PDB file of C-alpha atoms in Angstrom:
ATOM      1  CA  MET A   1      -0.085   0.158  -0.080  1.00  0.00           C
ATOM      2  CA  ASN A   2       1.315   3.587  -0.692  1.00  0.00           C
ATOM      3  CA  ASN A   3      -0.844   5.147   1.669  1.00  0.00           C
ATOM      4  CA  GLN A   4      -1.118   4.512   5.237  1.00  0.00           C
ATOM      5  CA  TRP A   5      -4.690   3.621   5.588  1.00  0.00           C
ATOM      6  CA  ILE A   6      -6.782   4.009   8.698  1.00  0.00           C
ATOM      7  CA  ILE A   7      -9.583   1.255   8.353  1.00  0.00           C
ATOM      8  CA  THR A   8     -12.653   1.512  10.485  1.00  0.00           C
ATOM      9  CA  ILE A   9     -15.095  -1.372  10.679  1.00  0.00           C
ATOM     10  CA  GLY A  10     -18.655  -1.214  11.487  1.00  0.00           C
ATOM     11  CA  ARG A  11     -20.631  -4.295  11.995  1.00  0.00           C
ATOM     12  CA  GLU A  12     -24.022  -5.841  12.693  1.00  0.00           C
ATOM     13  CA  PHE A  13     -23.752  -8.338  15.611  1.00  0.00           C
ATOM     14  CA  CYS A  14     -22.774 -11.657  14.681  1.00  0.00           C
ATOM     15  CA  THR A  15     -21.777 -11.017  11.270  1.00  0.00           C
ATOM     16  CA  GLY A  16     -18.370 -12.026  11.778  1.00  0.00           C
ATOM     17  CA  GLY A  17     -16.942  -8.660  11.516  1.00  0.00           C
ATOM     18  CA  ALA A  18     -14.411  -8.577  14.203  1.00  0.00           C
ATOM     19  CA  GLU A  19     -12.931 -11.683  12.875  1.00  0.00           C
ATOM     20  CA  ALA A  20     -12.962 -10.378   9.525  1.00  0.00           C
ATOM     21  CA  ALA A  21     -11.391  -7.228  10.563  1.00  0.00           C
ATOM     22  CA  LYS A  22      -8.685  -9.023  12.381  1.00  0.00           C
ATOM     23  CA  LYS A  23      -8.002 -11.234   9.291  1.00  0.00           C
ATOM     24  CA  LEU A  24      -7.670  -7.968   7.310  1.00  0.00           C
ATOM     25  CA  ALA A  25      -5.189  -6.420   9.785  1.00  0.00           C
ATOM     26  CA  GLU A  26      -3.087  -9.553   9.629  1.00  0.00           C
ATOM     27  CA  THR A  27      -3.139  -9.449   5.849  1.00  0.00           C
ATOM     28  CA  LEU A  28      -1.910  -5.662   5.603  1.00  0.00           C
ATOM     29  CA  ASN A  29       0.431  -5.978   8.775  1.00  0.00           C
ATOM     30  CA  TYR A  30      -1.629  -3.302  10.391  1.00  0.00           C
ATOM     31  CA  ASP A  31      -2.145  -2.791  13.982  1.00  0.00           C
ATOM     32  CA  TYR A  32      -5.481  -4.388  15.226  1.00  0.00           C
ATOM     33  CA  LEU A  33      -7.517  -2.458  17.530  1.00  0.00           C
ATOM     34  CA  ASP A  34     -10.748  -4.000  19.213  1.00  0.00           C
ATOM     35  CA  LYS A  35     -10.238  -5.543  22.894  1.00  0.00           C
ATOM     36  CA  ILE A  36      -7.093  -3.601  23.296  1.00  0.00           C
ATOM     37  CA  LEU A  37      -9.242  -0.353  23.267  1.00  0.00           C
ATOM     38  CA  ILE A  38     -11.066  -1.770  26.632  1.00  0.00           C
ATOM     39  CA  ASP A  39      -7.462  -2.382  28.198  1.00  0.00           C
ATOM     40  CA  GLU A  40      -6.016   1.009  27.267  1.00  0.00           C
ATOM     41  CA  THR A  41      -9.335   2.688  28.460  1.00  0.00           C
ATOM     42  CA  ALA A  42      -9.312   0.954  31.848  1.00  0.00           C
ATOM     43  CA  GLU A  43      -5.744   1.870  32.417  1.00  0.00           C
ATOM     44  CA  MET A  44      -6.296   5.681  31.324  1.00  0.00           C
ATOM     45  CA  LEU A  45      -9.390   6.003  33.578  1.00  0.00           C
ATOM     46  CA  SER A  46      -7.944   3.954  36.301  1.00  0.00           C
ATOM     47  CA  ILE A  47     -11.079   1.614  36.345  1.00  0.00           C
ATOM     48  CA  SER A  48     -11.613  -2.203  35.799  1.00  0.00           C
ATOM     49  CA  LYS A  49     -11.848  -3.631  32.468  1.00  0.00           C
ATOM     50  CA  GLU A  50     -15.204  -5.243  33.755  1.00  0.00           C
ATOM     51  CA  MET A  51     -16.424  -1.505  34.019  1.00  0.00           C
ATOM     52  CA  VAL A  52     -15.334  -0.684  30.612  1.00  0.00           C
ATOM     53  CA  ILE A  53     -16.732  -3.551  28.916  1.00  0.00           C
ATOM     54  CA  LYS A  54     -20.353  -2.912  30.873  1.00  0.00           C
ATOM     55  CA  GLN A  55     -20.323   0.277  28.927  1.00  0.00           C
ATOM     56  CA  ASP A  56     -18.408  -0.470  25.657  1.00  0.00           C
ATOM     57  CA  GLU A  57     -20.732   0.695  22.556  1.00  0.00           C
ATOM     58  CA  LYS A  58     -23.695   0.756  24.820  1.00  0.00           C
ATOM     59  CA  PRO A  59     -25.934   4.056  25.097  1.00  0.00           C
ATOM     60  CA  GLU A  60     -26.324   5.695  28.458  1.00  0.00           C
ATOM     61  CA  ALA A  61     -29.536   5.174  30.146  1.00  0.00           C
ATOM     62  CA  TYR A  62     -31.454   8.434  31.072  1.00  0.00           C
ATOM     63  CA  PHE A  63     -30.389   7.843  34.855  1.00  0.00           C
ATOM     64  CA  ASP A  64     -26.948   7.878  33.916  1.00  0.00           C
ATOM     65  CA  ILE A  65     -26.785  11.343  32.672  1.00  0.00           C
ATOM     66  CA  PRO A  66     -25.822  13.653  35.590  1.00  0.00           C
ATOM     67  CA  PRO A  67     -28.478  16.168  36.470  1.00  0.00           C
ATOM     68  CA  HIS A  68     -28.064  19.725  35.574  1.00  0.00           C
ATOM     69  CA  TRP A  69     -27.272  20.930  39.218  1.00  0.00           C
ATOM     70  CA  TYR A  70     -24.189  18.784  39.011  1.00  0.00           C
ATOM     71  CA  MET A  71     -22.648  20.695  36.167  1.00  0.00           C
ATOM     72  CA  ASP A  72     -19.101  22.252  37.229  1.00  0.00           C
ATOM     73  CA  GLU A  73     -18.576  25.324  35.240  1.00  0.00           C
ATOM     74  CA  ASP A  74     -14.785  25.245  36.350  1.00  0.00           C
ATOM     75  CA  ASP A  75     -14.262  21.725  35.010  1.00  0.00           C
ATOM     76  CA  PRO A  76     -16.782  20.456  32.874  1.00  0.00           C
ATOM     77  CA  TYR A  77     -15.362  16.853  32.672  1.00  0.00           C
ATOM     78  CA  VAL A  78     -16.443  16.180  36.118  1.00  0.00           C
ATOM     79  CA  SER A  79     -19.889  16.425  35.074  1.00  0.00           C
ATOM     80  CA  LEU A  80     -19.635  13.502  32.651  1.00  0.00           C
ATOM     81  CA  SER A  81     -21.127   9.985  33.522  1.00  0.00           C
ATOM     82  CA  GLN A  82     -18.987   7.122  33.644  1.00  0.00           C
ATOM     83  CA  ALA A  83     -20.260   6.007  30.046  1.00  0.00           C
ATOM     84  CA  ALA A  84     -19.346   9.532  28.805  1.00  0.00           C
ATOM     85  CA  ARG A  85     -16.017   9.440  30.288  1.00  0.00           C
ATOM     86  CA  ILE A  86     -15.383   5.968  28.754  1.00  0.00           C
ATOM     87  CA  SER A  87     -16.416   7.139  25.226  1.00  0.00           C
ATOM     88  CA  ASP A  88     -14.146  10.230  25.616  1.00  0.00           C
ATOM     89  CA  ALA A  89     -11.100   8.056  26.629  1.00  0.00           C
ATOM     90  CA  GLN A  90     -11.652   5.959  23.633  1.00  0.00           C
ATOM     91  CA  SER A  91     -11.700   8.651  21.349  1.00  0.00           C
ATOM     92  CA  SER A  92      -8.746   9.880  22.553  1.00  0.00           C
ATOM     93  CA  ILE A  93      -6.938   6.527  22.269  1.00  0.00           C
ATOM     94  CA  ILE A  94      -8.425   5.920  18.899  1.00  0.00           C
ATOM     95  CA  ASN A  95      -6.733   9.287  17.807  1.00  0.00           C
ATOM     96  CA  LYS A  96      -3.437   8.314  19.558  1.00  0.00           C
ATOM     97  CA  HIS A  97      -3.095   5.132  17.506  1.00  0.00           C
ATOM     98  CA  ALA A  98      -4.383   6.520  14.158  1.00  0.00           C
ATOM     99  CA  ALA A  99      -1.501   9.093  14.330  1.00  0.00           C
ATOM    100  CA  LYS A 100       0.954   6.452  14.893  1.00  0.00           C
ATOM    101  CA  GLY A 101       0.077   5.013  11.435  1.00  0.00           C
ATOM    102  CA  SER A 102      -1.983   2.306   9.540  1.00  0.00           C
ATOM    103  CA  CYS A 103      -4.373   0.195  11.512  1.00  0.00           C
ATOM    104  CA  VAL A 104      -7.802  -1.388  11.651  1.00  0.00           C
ATOM    105  CA  ILE A 105     -10.254  -0.260  14.237  1.00  0.00           C
ATOM    106  CA  VAL A 106     -13.350  -2.071  15.212  1.00  0.00           C
ATOM    107  CA  GLY A 107     -16.465  -0.022  16.314  1.00  0.00           C
ATOM    108  CA  ARG A 108     -16.404   2.636  18.964  1.00  0.00           C
ATOM    109  CA  CYS A 109     -17.492   5.333  16.413  1.00  0.00           C
ATOM    110  CA  ALA A 110     -14.050   5.378  14.963  1.00  0.00           C
ATOM    111  CA  ASP A 111     -15.226   6.489  11.594  1.00  0.00           C
ATOM    112  CA  TYR A 112     -16.904   9.466  13.117  1.00  0.00           C
ATOM    113  CA  VAL A 113     -13.813  10.274  15.509  1.00  0.00           C
ATOM    114  CA  LEU A 114     -11.463  10.385  12.682  1.00  0.00           C
ATOM    115  CA  ARG A 115     -13.692  11.891   9.966  1.00  0.00           C
ATOM    116  CA  LYS A 116     -11.023  14.504   9.225  1.00  0.00           C
ATOM    117  CA  ASN A 117      -8.385  11.917   8.522  1.00  0.00           C
ATOM    118  CA  GLU A 118      -7.490  12.010   4.819  1.00  0.00           C
ATOM    119  CA  HIS A 119      -6.613   8.391   4.780  1.00  0.00           C
ATOM    120  CA  LEU A 120      -9.851   6.980   6.551  1.00  0.00           C
ATOM    121  CA  PHE A 121     -11.586   4.095   4.703  1.00  0.00           C
ATOM    122  CA  ARG A 122     -14.784   3.310   6.375  1.00  0.00           C
ATOM    123  CA  VAL A 123     -16.374  -0.195   6.101  1.00  0.00           C
ATOM    124  CA  PHE A 124     -19.538  -1.748   7.431  1.00  0.00           C
ATOM    125  CA  PHE A 125     -20.488  -5.440   7.389  1.00  0.00           C
ATOM    126  CA  HIS A 126     -23.821  -6.844   7.330  1.00  0.00           C
ATOM    127  CA  SER A 127     -25.432 -10.140   6.787  1.00  0.00           C
ATOM    128  CA  ASP A 128     -28.786 -12.032   6.552  1.00  0.00           C
ATOM    129  CA  MET A 129     -30.463 -12.421   9.621  1.00  0.00           C
ATOM    130  CA  ASP A 130     -30.609 -16.384   9.356  1.00  0.00           C
ATOM    131  CA  LYS A 131     -26.686 -16.485   9.118  1.00  0.00           C
ATOM    132  CA  ARG A 132     -26.459 -14.427  12.236  1.00  0.00           C
ATOM    133  CA  ILE A 133     -28.777 -16.407  14.022  1.00  0.00           C
ATOM    134  CA  ALA A 134     -26.817 -19.727  13.213  1.00  0.00           C
ATOM    135  CA  ARG A 135     -23.623 -18.154  14.074  1.00  0.00           C
ATOM    136  CA  ALA A 136     -24.998 -16.899  17.376  1.00  0.00           C
ATOM    137  CA  VAL A 137     -26.420 -20.304  18.212  1.00  0.00           C
ATOM    138  CA  LYS A 138     -23.066 -21.742  17.584  1.00  0.00           C
ATOM    139  CA  LEU A 139     -20.967 -19.144  19.509  1.00  0.00           C
ATOM    140  CA  TYR A 140     -23.282 -18.724  22.602  1.00  0.00           C
ATOM    141  CA  ASN A 141     -24.911 -21.962  22.636  1.00  0.00           C
ATOM    142  CA  ILE A 142     -28.446 -20.468  22.815  1.00  0.00           C
ATOM    143  CA  THR A 143     -31.660 -21.442  21.000  1.00  0.00           C
ATOM    144  CA  GLU A 144     -32.732 -19.936  17.746  1.00  0.00           C
ATOM    145  CA  SER A 145     -35.100 -17.552  19.625  1.00  0.00           C
ATOM    146  CA  GLU A 146     -32.687 -16.543  22.069  1.00  0.00           C
ATOM    147  CA  ALA A 147     -30.188 -15.739  19.463  1.00  0.00           C
ATOM    148  CA  GLN A 148     -32.627 -13.506  17.427  1.00  0.00           C
ATOM    149  CA  LYS A 149     -33.630 -11.355  20.445  1.00  0.00           C
ATOM    150  CA  LEU A 150     -29.759 -11.214  21.367  1.00  0.00           C
ATOM    151  CA  ILE A 151     -28.931  -9.850  17.802  1.00  0.00           C
ATOM    152  CA  LYS A 152     -31.836  -7.570  17.931  1.00  0.00           C
ATOM    153  CA  ARG A 153     -31.025  -6.104  21.300  1.00  0.00           C
ATOM    154  CA  THR A 154     -27.250  -5.633  20.424  1.00  0.00           C
ATOM    155  CA  ASP A 155     -27.817  -4.203  16.994  1.00  0.00           C
ATOM    156  CA  LYS A 156     -30.152  -1.621  18.830  1.00  0.00           C
ATOM    157  CA  GLN A 157     -27.647  -0.874  21.554  1.00  0.00           C
ATOM    158  CA  ARG A 158     -24.909  -0.342  18.816  1.00  0.00           C
ATOM    159  CA  ALA A 159     -27.144   2.036  16.794  1.00  0.00           C
ATOM    160  CA  THR A 160     -28.313   4.128  19.756  1.00  0.00           C
ATOM    161  CA  TYR A 161     -24.795   4.535  20.838  1.00  0.00           C
ATOM    162  CA  TYR A 162     -23.834   5.493  17.371  1.00  0.00           C
ATOM    163  CA  ASN A 163     -26.304   7.664  16.501  1.00  0.00           C
ATOM    164  CA  ARG A 164     -25.990   9.483  19.863  1.00  0.00           C
ATOM    165  CA  ASN A 165     -22.434  10.050  19.493  1.00  0.00           C
ATOM    166  CA  THR A 166     -22.143  10.953  15.817  1.00  0.00           C
ATOM    167  CA  ARG A 167     -24.333  13.889  15.959  1.00  0.00           C
ATOM    168  CA  LYS A 168     -27.289  12.640  13.701  1.00  0.00           C
ATOM    169  CA  ARG A 169     -25.347   9.972  11.572  1.00  0.00           C
ATOM    170  CA  LYS A 170     -27.215   6.887  11.161  1.00  0.00           C
ATOM    171  CA  TRP A 171     -25.514   3.691  12.201  1.00  0.00           C
ATOM    172  CA  GLY A 172     -25.477   1.044   9.134  1.00  0.00           C
ATOM    173  CA  GLU A 173     -26.644   3.560   6.664  1.00  0.00           C
ATOM    174  CA  PRO A 174     -24.837   2.366   3.394  1.00  0.00           C
ATOM    175  CA  GLY A 175     -24.053   5.895   1.950  1.00  0.00           C
ATOM    176  CA  SER A 176     -22.062   6.563   5.454  1.00  0.00           C
ATOM    177  CA  TYR A 177     -19.473   4.110   4.517  1.00  0.00           C
ATOM    178  CA  ASP A 178     -16.969   3.642   1.771  1.00  0.00           C
ATOM    179  CA  LEU A 179     -17.629   0.073   1.435  1.00  0.00           C
ATOM    180  CA  TYR A 180     -20.955  -1.587   2.737  1.00  0.00           C
ATOM    181  CA  LEU A 181     -20.382  -5.435   2.500  1.00  0.00           C
ATOM    182  CA  ASN A 182     -22.499  -8.430   3.075  1.00  0.00           C
ATOM    183  CA  LEU A 183     -19.868 -10.689   4.903  1.00  0.00           C
ATOM    184  CA  GLY A 184     -22.452 -13.662   5.074  1.00  0.00           C
ATOM    185  CA  ASN A 185     -22.287 -13.803   1.357  1.00  0.00           C
ATOM    186  CA  LEU A 186     -18.597 -13.075   0.682  1.00  0.00           C
ATOM    187  CA  GLY A 187     -16.999 -14.845   3.457  1.00  0.00           C
ATOM    188  CA  ILE A 188     -14.094 -13.524   5.668  1.00  0.00           C
ATOM    189  CA  ASP A 189     -11.479 -14.117   2.946  1.00  0.00           C
ATOM    190  CA  GLY A 190     -13.697 -12.784   0.252  1.00  0.00           C
ATOM    191  CA  ALA A 191     -14.506  -9.551   2.183  1.00  0.00           C
ATOM    192  CA  VAL A 192     -10.636  -9.052   3.079  1.00  0.00           C
ATOM    193  CA  ARG A 193     -10.051  -9.355  -0.829  1.00  0.00           C
ATOM    194  CA  VAL A 194     -12.683  -6.884  -1.753  1.00  0.00           C
ATOM    195  CA  ILE A 195     -11.540  -4.199   0.860  1.00  0.00           C
ATOM    196  CA  ILE A 196      -7.695  -4.711  -0.336  1.00  0.00           C
ATOM    197  CA  GLN A 197      -8.489  -4.464  -3.909  1.00  0.00           C
ATOM    198  CA  GLU A 198     -10.470  -1.278  -3.169  1.00  0.00           C
ATOM    199  CA  LEU A 199      -7.632   0.306  -1.305  1.00  0.00           C
ATOM    200  CA  GLU A 200      -5.321  -0.501  -4.180  1.00  0.00           C
ATOM    201  CA  LYS A 201      -7.591   1.345  -6.694  1.00  0.00           C
ATOM    202  CA  ARG A 202      -7.524   4.428  -4.410  1.00  0.00           C
ATOM    203  CA  ASP A 203      -3.802   4.195  -4.026  1.00  0.00           C
ATOM    204  CA  ALA A 204      -3.449   4.408  -7.698  1.00  0.00           C
ATOM    205  CA  LEU A 205      -5.455   7.372  -8.036  1.00  0.00           C
TER     206      LEU A 205
END
């Protein structure tokens, strides 16, 4: 690759998006940022990884948002909820890694956080529901009914989190991404090939 691409990966739940992102990073010899963001966020905020995981890519509940009287005009940061602090820390960490060079970043509104980066390449993975259900059943040892409920609940959480934190952007909207791929049809290797081919085209421009 001629350019140091920053590739962000959005994904519906149980598409295999994280697995595809990892394979892409390995193929390109790029840094892979997914669970490491949880570790670094916990370290930055001096909190447990479990606490970060609990809030990771999940929207704040109404009762998590501090009331107006809690606002501190001298230090607005103290008014942030735990979820907001985690999101803010992850944005800082994402910017830090992107400044170092090429990487593949999974979720965490990275496409919005890095929206001004000239080498940003945004990918979103989706798949047919039946394939996602089959994957969830296998991964979590649950029934098809339980899998469908889990998928819908997780997608809703991700969408709400993304939409709130990106100021009116819409999670999973095809026009918001450089590539919108059906991972269930392409498979992981096929998706990686398509992404690399597209990057090579852009390198040649």
